[in-house]
């Protein structure tokens, strides 16, 4: 059984997935956006947390590959009556579905589901743990920016990426800190000290380094800056610093943007304009944010195809068990 539960994967496998996503990306230029690869397959999107980008792009990806796609959310399903994750998963599997995409507020839920249901499972974001397809689409968009377009076979060797924000609670940061170094990138985790995980101080263990000062990192002229969302729904009033302190120390303001040079700007969305970054930064030609959204469809097509197409030659994906 093959799953995608983590962004931790060998370099060759990551490049192979990004290359397959490049093949899928060509569909964006077609008038008729439909491939027959998953005809007769059924995919369930099981979302226990809100989502715009991930849920829509998995649905589009499945439909463009001709799969039948069913959306199930926590609200409106029997989960709201108290049904457990295990019983929900077994119920969906019993209907004969071929794969499940799951987002959950509980770290580790996709791995449990993978053990229980006997179907390929894709982690679409679990708690503060991982968001592997987000990291893959970030790498895809950044690879295109760095290499000036489709870049089959290429990695991100020596590309200096700073990830800025609440590192400790970010599944996006964790998945990127696993995937980007595997592709050769040099990753710096930047954020308020209470929001940097203790392990980040020991860069040798993670293969990344930690730096509390965004201004010092900007002076180093990184190749890319990834601004993380301040997760207002998870930390309102519970986590220091305050919004005003955050803006002073870690927001990409217009003044910092002017000092940043030509760095590419990434943000997983949804953005809090004026908090993580200014509107000028978000809308500048250095921003790859909408390219990330487009990449999300291509990367998720590649993942679904890899896991569910009967004719796909690849044996394994990251997190395969
Ligand atoms: N980046 C991301 O996961 O966005 P959504 O919550 O809208 O899916």
Coordinates of N, CA, C and O in Angstrom, one line a residue, residues 154-311:
X154 N 16.0 19.1 -12.4 CA 16.8 20.0 -11.6 C 16.4 20.0 -10.1 O 15.2 19.7 -9.8
X155 N 17.3 20.5 -9.2 CA 16.9 20.6 -7.8 C 17.1 22.0 -7.4 O 16.9 22.9 -8.2
X156 N 17.4 22.2 -6.1 CA 17.5 23.6 -5.6 C 18.8 23.7 -4.9 O 18.9 24.4 -3.8
X157 N 19.9 23.1 -5.4 CA 21.2 23.1 -4.8 C 21.7 24.5 -4.5 O 21.8 25.4 -5.4
X158 N 22.0 24.8 -3.2 CA 22.6 26.1 -2.9 C 21.6 27.2 -2.8 O 22.0 28.4 -2.5
X159 N 20.3 27.0 -3.1 CA 19.3 28.1 -3.0 C 19.1 28.3 -1.5 O 18.8 27.4 -0.7
X160 N 19.2 29.6 -1.1 CA 19.0 30.0 0.3 C 17.6 30.4 0.6 O 17.2 31.4 0.0
X161 N 16.9 29.7 1.4 CA 15.5 29.9 1.6 C 15.3 30.2 3.1 O 15.7 29.5 4.0
X162 N 14.7 31.4 3.4 CA 14.3 31.7 4.8 C 12.8 31.5 5.0 O 12.0 32.0 4.2
X163 N 12.5 30.7 6.0 CA 11.1 30.5 6.4 C 10.8 31.3 7.6 O 11.4 31.1 8.7
X164 N 9.8 32.2 7.5 CA 9.6 33.2 8.6 C 8.2 33.1 9.2 O 7.2 33.1 8.6
X165 N 8.2 33.0 10.6 CA 7.0 33.0 11.3 C 6.9 32.1 12.5 O 7.9 31.9 13.1
X166 N 5.7 31.6 12.7 CA 5.5 30.7 13.8 C 5.9 29.3 13.4 O 5.1 28.4 13.1
X167 N 7.3 29.1 13.5 CA 7.8 27.8 13.0 C 7.3 26.6 13.9 O 7.0 25.6 13.4
X168 N 7.2 26.9 15.2 CA 6.9 25.8 16.1 C 5.5 25.2 15.8 O 5.3 24.0 16.0
X169 N 4.6 26.0 15.4 CA 3.2 25.4 15.2 C 2.9 25.2 13.7 O 1.7 25.0 13.4
X170 N 3.8 25.3 12.8 CA 3.5 25.3 11.4 C 3.9 24.0 10.7 O 5.0 23.6 10.6
X171 N 2.8 23.3 10.2 CA 3.0 22.1 9.5 C 3.7 22.4 8.1 O 4.4 21.6 7.6
X172 N 3.5 23.6 7.6 CA 4.1 24.0 6.4 C 5.6 24.1 6.6 O 6.4 23.6 5.7
X173 N 6.0 24.8 7.7 CA 7.4 24.9 8.0 C 8.1 23.5 8.1 O 9.2 23.3 7.6
X174 N 7.4 22.7 8.9 CA 8.0 21.3 9.1 C 8.2 20.6 7.8 O 9.3 20.0 7.6
X175 N 7.2 20.5 7.0 CA 7.3 19.8 5.7 C 8.4 20.4 4.8 O 9.1 19.7 4.1
X176 N 8.4 21.8 4.8 CA 9.5 22.4 4.0 C 10.9 22.2 4.5 O 11.8 22.0 3.8
X177 N 11.0 22.1 5.9 CA 12.3 21.9 6.5 C 12.8 20.4 6.2 O 14.0 20.2 6.3
X178 N 11.8 19.6 5.9 CA 12.2 18.2 5.5 C 12.6 18.1 4.0 O 13.5 17.5 3.6
X179 N 11.7 18.8 3.2 CA 11.8 18.6 1.7 C 12.9 19.5 1.1 O 13.7 19.0 0.2
X180 N 13.0 20.7 1.5 CA 13.9 21.6 0.8 C 15.4 21.2 1.0 O 16.1 21.2 0.0
X181 N 15.8 20.8 2.2 CA 17.2 20.4 2.3 C 17.5 19.1 1.4 O 18.6 18.9 0.9
X182 N 16.5 18.2 1.3 CA 16.7 17.1 0.5 C 16.9 17.5 -1.0 O 17.6 16.7 -1.7
X183 N 16.4 18.6 -1.4 CA 16.6 19.1 -2.7 C 17.9 20.0 -2.8 O 18.1 20.6 -3.9
X184 N 18.6 20.1 -1.7 CA 19.9 20.9 -1.8 C 19.8 22.3 -1.3 O 20.8 23.0 -1.3
X185 N 18.6 22.7 -0.9 CA 18.4 24.1 -0.5 C 19.0 24.3 1.0 O 19.0 23.4 1.7
X186 N 19.4 25.5 1.2 CA 19.9 25.9 2.6 C 18.8 26.7 3.3 O 18.4 27.7 2.8
X187 N 18.3 26.1 4.3 CA 17.1 26.6 5.0 C 17.4 27.3 6.3 O 18.1 26.7 7.1
X188 N 16.9 28.5 6.5 CA 17.0 29.2 7.7 C 15.6 29.4 8.3 O 14.7 29.9 7.6
X189 N 15.4 29.0 9.5 CA 14.1 29.2 10.2 C 14.1 30.5 11.0 O 15.0 30.7 11.8
X190 N 13.2 31.4 10.7 CA 13.2 32.8 11.3 C 11.9 33.0 12.1 O 10.9 32.8 11.5
X191 N 12.0 33.5 13.3 CA 10.8 33.8 14.0 C 11.1 34.2 15.4 O 12.2 34.1 15.9
X192 N 10.0 34.7 16.1 CA 10.2 35.1 17.5 C 10.7 33.9 18.3 O 10.2 32.7 18.1
X193 N 11.6 34.0 19.2 CA 12.2 32.9 20.0 C 11.1 32.0 20.6 O 11.3 30.7 20.5
X194 N 10.0 32.4 21.1 CA 9.0 31.5 21.7 C 8.4 30.6 20.6 O 7.8 29.6 20.9
X195 N 8.5 31.0 19.3 CA 7.8 30.3 18.2 C 8.9 29.5 17.4 O 8.5 29.0 16.3
X196 N 10.1 29.5 17.8 CA 11.1 28.6 17.2 C 11.2 27.3 18.0 O 11.4 27.4 19.2
X197 N 11.0 26.2 17.4 CA 11.1 24.9 18.2 C 12.5 24.8 18.8 O 13.5 25.2 18.2
X198 N 12.7 24.2 20.0 CA 14.0 24.1 20.6 C 15.0 23.4 19.8 O 16.1 23.7 19.7
X199 N 14.5 22.4 19.0 CA 15.4 21.6 18.2 C 16.0 22.4 17.1 O 17.1 22.1 16.6
X200 N 15.3 23.5 16.7 CA 15.8 24.3 15.6 C 17.1 25.0 16.0 O 17.9 25.4 15.1
X201 N 17.3 25.2 17.2 CA 18.6 25.8 17.6 C 19.8 25.0 17.3 O 20.9 25.5 17.1
X202 N 19.5 23.7 17.2 CA 20.6 22.7 16.8 C 20.4 22.4 15.4 O 19.8 21.4 15.0
X203 N 21.0 23.3 14.5 CA 20.8 23.1 13.1 C 21.4 21.8 12.6 O 20.9 21.3 11.6
X204 N 22.4 21.3 13.2 CA 23.0 20.1 12.7 C 22.0 18.9 12.8 O 22.1 18.0 12.0
X205 N 21.1 19.0 13.7 CA 20.1 17.9 13.8 C 19.1 17.9 12.7 O 18.6 16.9 12.2
X206 N 18.6 19.1 12.4 CA 17.6 19.3 11.4 C 18.1 19.5 10.0 O 17.3 19.4 9.0
X207 N 19.4 19.9 9.9 CA 19.9 20.2 8.6 C 19.4 21.6 8.2 O 19.5 22.0 7.0
X208 N 19.0 22.4 9.1 CA 18.6 23.8 8.9 C 19.2 24.6 10.0 O 19.7 24.1 11.0
X209 N 19.2 26.0 9.9 CA 19.6 26.8 11.0 C 18.5 27.7 11.5 O 17.6 27.9 10.7
X210 N 18.6 28.2 12.7 CA 17.6 29.0 13.2 C 18.2 30.4 13.5 O 19.3 30.5 13.8
X211 N 17.4 31.5 13.2 CA 17.8 32.8 13.4 C 16.6 33.7 13.8 O 15.7 33.8 13.1
X212 N 16.7 34.3 15.0 CA 15.5 35.0 15.5 C 15.3 36.4 14.7 O 14.2 36.8 14.6
X213 N 16.3 36.9 14.2 CA 16.2 38.3 13.6 C 16.0 38.3 12.1 O 16.8 37.9 11.3
X214 N 14.8 38.7 11.7 CA 14.5 38.8 10.2 C 15.4 39.9 9.6 O 15.8 39.7 8.5
X215 N 15.7 40.9 10.3 CA 16.5 42.0 9.7 C 17.9 41.4 9.4 O 18.5 41.8 8.3
X216 N 18.5 40.6 10.2 CA 19.8 40.0 9.9 C 19.7 39.1 8.7 O 20.6 39.1 7.8
X217 N 18.6 38.4 8.6 CA 18.4 37.5 7.4 C 18.3 38.3 6.2 O 18.8 37.9 5.1
X218 N 17.5 39.4 6.2 CA 17.4 40.2 5.0 C 18.7 40.8 4.6 O 19.0 40.9 3.4
X219 N 19.6 41.2 5.6 CA 20.9 41.7 5.2 C 21.7 40.6 4.5 O 22.6 41.0 3.7
X220 N 21.4 39.3 4.7 CA 22.2 38.3 4.0 C 21.7 38.0 2.6 O 22.2 37.2 1.9
X221 N 20.6 38.8 2.2 CA 20.0 38.6 0.8 C 19.7 37.2 0.4 O 20.4 36.6 -0.4
X222 N 18.7 36.6 1.1 CA 18.4 35.2 0.7 C 17.8 35.2 -0.7 O 17.4 36.2 -1.3
X223 N 17.8 34.0 -1.3 CA 17.2 33.8 -2.6 C 15.6 33.8 -2.6 O 15.0 34.1 -3.5
X224 N 15.1 33.3 -1.4 CA 13.7 33.2 -1.3 C 13.3 33.4 0.2 O 14.0 33.0 1.1
X225 N 12.1 34.1 0.3 CA 11.6 34.3 1.7 C 10.2 33.7 1.7 O 9.3 34.0 0.8
X226 N 10.0 32.7 2.6 CA 8.6 32.1 2.7 C 8.0 32.6 4.0 O 8.5 32.4 5.1
X227 N 6.9 33.4 3.8 CA 6.2 34.0 5.0 C 5.1 33.0 5.4 O 4.3 32.7 4.6
X228 N 5.1 32.6 6.6 CA 4.1 31.7 7.1 C 2.9 32.5 7.6 O 3.1 33.6 8.1
X229 N 1.8 31.9 7.5 CA 0.5 32.5 8.1 C 0.6 32.6 9.6 O 1.0 31.6 10.2
X230 N 0.2 33.7 10.2 CA 0.0 33.8 11.6 C -1.3 33.1 11.9 O -2.4 33.6 11.4
X231 N -1.3 32.0 12.6 CA -2.5 31.2 12.7 C -3.4 31.8 13.8 O -3.5 31.3 14.9
X232 N -4.2 32.8 13.5 CA -5.0 33.5 14.4 C -6.0 32.6 15.1 O -6.2 32.7 16.3
X233 N -6.5 31.6 14.4 CA -7.5 30.7 15.0 C -6.9 29.8 16.0 O -7.6 29.3 16.9
X234 N -5.6 29.5 15.9 CA -5.0 28.6 16.9 C -4.4 29.3 18.1 O -4.2 28.7 19.1
X235 N -4.0 30.6 17.9 CA -3.2 31.2 19.0 C -3.7 32.5 19.5 O -2.9 33.1 20.2
X236 N -4.9 32.9 19.1 CA -5.4 34.2 19.6 C -5.2 34.4 21.1 O -5.8 33.7 21.9
X237 N -4.4 35.4 21.5 CA -4.2 35.7 22.9 C -3.4 34.7 23.7 O -3.2 34.9 24.8
X238 N -3.0 33.6 23.0 CA -2.4 32.5 23.8 C -0.9 32.5 23.6 O -0.1 31.9 24.3
X239 N -0.4 33.1 22.5 CA 1.0 33.0 22.1 C 1.6 34.4 21.9 O 1.0 35.3 21.3
X240 N 2.8 34.7 22.5 CA 3.5 35.9 22.3 C 4.2 35.7 21.0 O 4.6 34.6 20.6
X241 N 4.6 36.8 20.3 CA 4.3 38.2 20.6 C 2.9 38.6 20.1 O 2.2 37.9 19.4
X242 N 2.6 39.9 20.5 CA 1.3 40.5 20.0 C 1.4 40.8 18.5 O 2.5 40.7 18.0
X243 N 0.3 41.1 17.9 CA 0.3 41.4 16.5 C 1.2 42.6 16.2 O 2.0 42.6 15.2
X244 N 1.1 43.6 17.1 CA 2.0 44.8 16.9 C 3.5 44.4 17.0 O 4.3 44.9 16.2
X245 N 3.8 43.6 18.0 CA 5.2 43.2 18.1 C 5.7 42.3 16.9 O 6.8 42.4 16.5
X246 N 4.7 41.5 16.4 CA 5.1 40.7 15.3 C 5.4 41.5 14.1 O 6.4 41.3 13.4
X247 N 4.6 42.6 13.8 CA 4.8 43.4 12.7 C 6.2 44.1 12.8 O 7.0 44.2 11.9
X248 N 6.5 44.6 14.1 CA 7.8 45.3 14.3 C 9.0 44.4 14.0 O 9.9 44.8 13.3
X249 N 8.9 43.1 14.4 CA 10.0 42.2 14.2 C 10.1 41.3 13.0 O 11.1 41.0 12.5
X250 N 8.9 40.9 12.6 CA 8.9 39.7 11.6 C 8.0 39.9 10.4 O 7.9 39.0 9.5
X251 N 7.4 41.1 10.3 CA 6.5 41.3 9.1 C 7.4 41.8 7.9 O 8.4 42.5 8.1
X252 N 7.1 41.3 6.7 CA 7.8 41.9 5.5 C 7.1 43.2 5.2 O 6.1 43.2 4.4
X253 N 7.5 44.2 5.8 CA 7.0 45.6 5.6 C 7.5 46.2 4.3 O 8.5 45.6 3.7
X254 N 7.0 47.3 3.8 CA 7.5 47.9 2.6 C 9.0 48.3 2.8 O 9.7 48.2 1.8
X255 N 9.3 48.7 4.0 CA 10.7 49.1 4.3 C 11.6 47.9 4.1 O 12.7 47.9 3.5
X256 N 11.2 46.7 4.7 CA 12.1 45.5 4.5 C 12.1 45.0 3.1 O 13.1 44.6 2.6
X257 N 10.9 45.2 2.4 CA 10.9 44.7 1.0 C 11.9 45.5 0.2 O 12.6 44.9 -0.7
X258 N 12.0 46.8 0.5 CA 13.0 47.6 -0.3 C 14.4 47.2 0.0 O 15.3 47.3 -0.9
X259 N 14.7 46.6 1.1 CA 16.1 46.1 1.5 C 16.4 44.7 1.0 O 17.5 44.2 1.1
X260 N 15.3 44.0 0.6 CA 15.4 42.6 0.4 C 16.1 42.1 -0.9 O 16.6 41.0 -1.0
X261 N 16.3 43.0 -1.9 CA 16.9 42.6 -3.1 C 15.9 41.9 -4.0 O 14.7 42.2 -4.0
X262 N 16.4 40.9 -4.7 CA 15.5 40.2 -5.7 C 14.9 38.9 -5.2 O 14.5 38.0 -6.0
X263 N 14.8 38.7 -3.9 CA 14.3 37.4 -3.4 C 12.9 37.1 -3.8 O 12.1 38.0 -4.0
X264 N 12.7 35.9 -4.1 CA 11.3 35.4 -4.5 C 10.5 35.3 -3.2 O 11.0 34.8 -2.2
X265 N 9.2 35.7 -3.3 CA 8.4 35.7 -2.1 C 7.4 34.5 -2.2 O 6.7 34.4 -3.2
X266 N 7.3 33.7 -1.1 CA 6.3 32.6 -1.1 C 5.5 32.8 0.2 O 5.9 33.3 1.2
X267 N 4.2 32.4 0.1 CA 3.3 32.3 1.2 C 2.3 31.2 0.9 O 1.7 31.2 -0.2
X268 N 2.1 30.3 1.9 CA 1.1 29.2 1.6 C -0.3 29.6 1.5 O -1.1 28.9 0.9
X269 N -0.6 30.8 2.0 CA -2.0 31.3 2.1 C -2.8 30.5 3.1 O -2.4 29.4 3.5
X270 N -3.9 31.0 3.6 CA -4.4 32.4 3.3 C -3.5 33.4 4.0 O -3.0 33.2 5.1
X271 N -3.4 34.6 3.3 CA -2.5 35.6 3.9 C -3.3 36.5 4.8 O -4.5 36.8 4.6
X272 N -2.6 37.0 5.8 CA -3.1 38.2 6.6 C -2.3 39.4 6.1 O -1.2 39.6 6.6
X273 N -2.9 40.1 5.1 CA -2.2 41.3 4.6 C -1.9 42.3 5.7 O -2.9 42.5 6.5
X274 N -0.8 42.8 5.8 CA -0.4 43.8 6.8 C 0.1 43.2 8.1 O 0.6 43.9 8.9
X275 N 0.0 41.8 8.2 CA 0.6 41.2 9.3 C 1.8 40.4 8.9 O 2.9 40.7 9.4
X276 N 1.7 39.3 8.1 CA 2.9 38.6 7.7 C 3.7 39.4 6.6 O 4.9 39.3 6.5
X277 N 2.9 40.2 5.8 CA 3.6 40.9 4.7 C 2.7 42.0 4.3 O 1.4 42.0 4.5
X278 N 3.3 43.1 3.7 CA 2.5 44.2 3.2 C 1.8 43.8 1.9 O 2.2 42.9 1.2
X279 N 0.8 44.6 1.5 CA 0.1 44.3 0.2 C 1.1 44.6 -0.9 O 1.0 43.9 -1.9
X280 N 2.0 45.6 -0.8 CA 2.9 45.8 -1.8 C 3.8 44.6 -2.1 O 4.1 44.2 -3.2
X281 N 4.2 43.9 -1.0 CA 5.0 42.7 -1.1 C 4.2 41.6 -1.8 O 4.7 40.9 -2.7
X282 N 3.0 41.4 -1.3 CA 2.1 40.3 -1.8 C 1.8 40.5 -3.3 O 1.7 39.5 -4.0
X283 N 1.7 41.7 -3.8 CA 1.3 42.0 -5.1 C 2.5 42.3 -6.0 O 2.3 42.7 -7.2
X284 N 3.7 42.3 -5.5 CA 4.9 42.7 -6.3 C 5.2 41.5 -7.3 O 4.8 40.4 -7.2
X285 N 6.1 41.9 -8.3 CA 6.5 40.9 -9.2 C 7.5 39.8 -8.6 O 7.8 38.9 -9.3
X286 N 7.9 40.1 -7.4 CA 8.7 39.1 -6.7 C 7.8 38.0 -6.1 O 8.3 37.0 -5.6
X287 N 6.5 38.3 -5.9 CA 5.6 37.3 -5.3 C 5.3 36.2 -6.2 O 4.8 36.3 -7.3
X288 N 5.5 34.9 -5.7 CA 5.1 33.7 -6.4 C 3.9 33.1 -5.8 O 3.6 31.9 -6.1
X289 N 3.1 33.9 -5.1 CA 2.0 33.3 -4.3 C 0.9 32.7 -5.2 O 0.5 31.6 -5.0
X290 N 0.5 33.4 -6.3 CA -0.5 32.8 -7.1 C 0.1 31.7 -8.0 O -0.6 30.7 -8.4
X291 N 1.4 31.7 -8.3 CA 2.1 30.6 -8.9 C 2.1 29.4 -8.0 O 1.9 28.2 -8.5
X292 N 2.2 29.6 -6.7 CA 2.1 28.4 -5.8 C 0.7 27.8 -5.9 O 0.6 26.6 -5.9
X293 N -0.3 28.6 -6.0 CA -1.7 28.1 -6.1 C -1.9 27.3 -7.3 O -2.4 26.2 -7.3
X294 N -1.4 27.8 -8.5 CA -1.5 27.0 -9.7 C -0.7 25.7 -9.6 O -1.1 24.7 -10.0
X295 N 0.5 25.8 -9.0 CA 1.3 24.6 -8.8 C 0.6 23.6 -8.0 O 0.8 22.4 -8.2
X296 N -0.2 24.0 -7.1 CA -0.9 23.1 -6.2 C -1.8 22.1 -7.0 O -1.8 20.9 -6.7
X297 N -2.4 22.5 -8.1 CA -3.2 21.6 -8.9 C -2.2 20.6 -9.6 O -2.5 19.4 -9.6
X298 N -1.1 21.1 -10.2 CA -0.2 20.2 -10.9 C 0.4 19.1 -10.0 O 0.5 18.0 -10.3
X299 N 0.8 19.6 -8.8 CA 1.5 18.7 -7.8 C 0.5 17.7 -7.3 O 0.8 16.5 -7.2
X300 N -0.7 18.1 -7.1 CA -1.7 17.1 -6.6 C -2.2 16.2 -7.6 O -2.5 15.0 -7.4
X301 N -2.2 16.6 -8.9 CA -2.4 15.7 -10.0 C -1.3 14.6 -10.0 O -1.6 13.4 -10.1
X302 N -0.1 15.1 -9.8 CA 1.1 14.1 -9.8 C 1.0 13.1 -8.7 O 1.2 11.9 -8.9
X303 N 0.6 13.6 -7.5 CA 0.5 12.7 -6.4 C -0.7 11.7 -6.6 O -0.5 10.5 -6.3
X304 N -1.8 12.2 -7.0 CA -2.9 11.2 -7.2 C -2.6 10.2 -8.3 O -2.9 9.0 -8.1
X305 N -2.0 10.7 -9.3 CA -1.6 9.8 -10.4 C -0.6 8.8 -9.9 O -0.8 7.6 -10.2
X306 N 0.4 9.2 -9.2 CA 1.4 8.3 -8.7 C 0.8 7.2 -7.8 O 1.2 6.0 -7.8
X307 N -0.2 7.6 -7.0 CA -0.7 6.6 -6.0 C -1.8 5.8 -6.6 O -2.1 4.6 -6.1
X308 N -2.6 6.3 -7.6 CA -3.8 5.6 -8.0 C -3.8 5.1 -9.4 O -4.7 4.3 -9.7
X309 N -2.9 5.6 -10.3 CA -3.0 5.1 -11.7 C -2.4 3.7 -11.8 O -1.3 3.5 -11.3
X310 N -3.2 2.8 -12.4 CA -2.7 1.5 -12.5 C -1.5 1.3 -13.4 O -0.7 0.4 -13.3
X311 N -1.3 2.3 -14.3 CA -0.2 2.2 -15.3 C 1.0 3.0 -14.8 O 2.0 3.1 -15.5

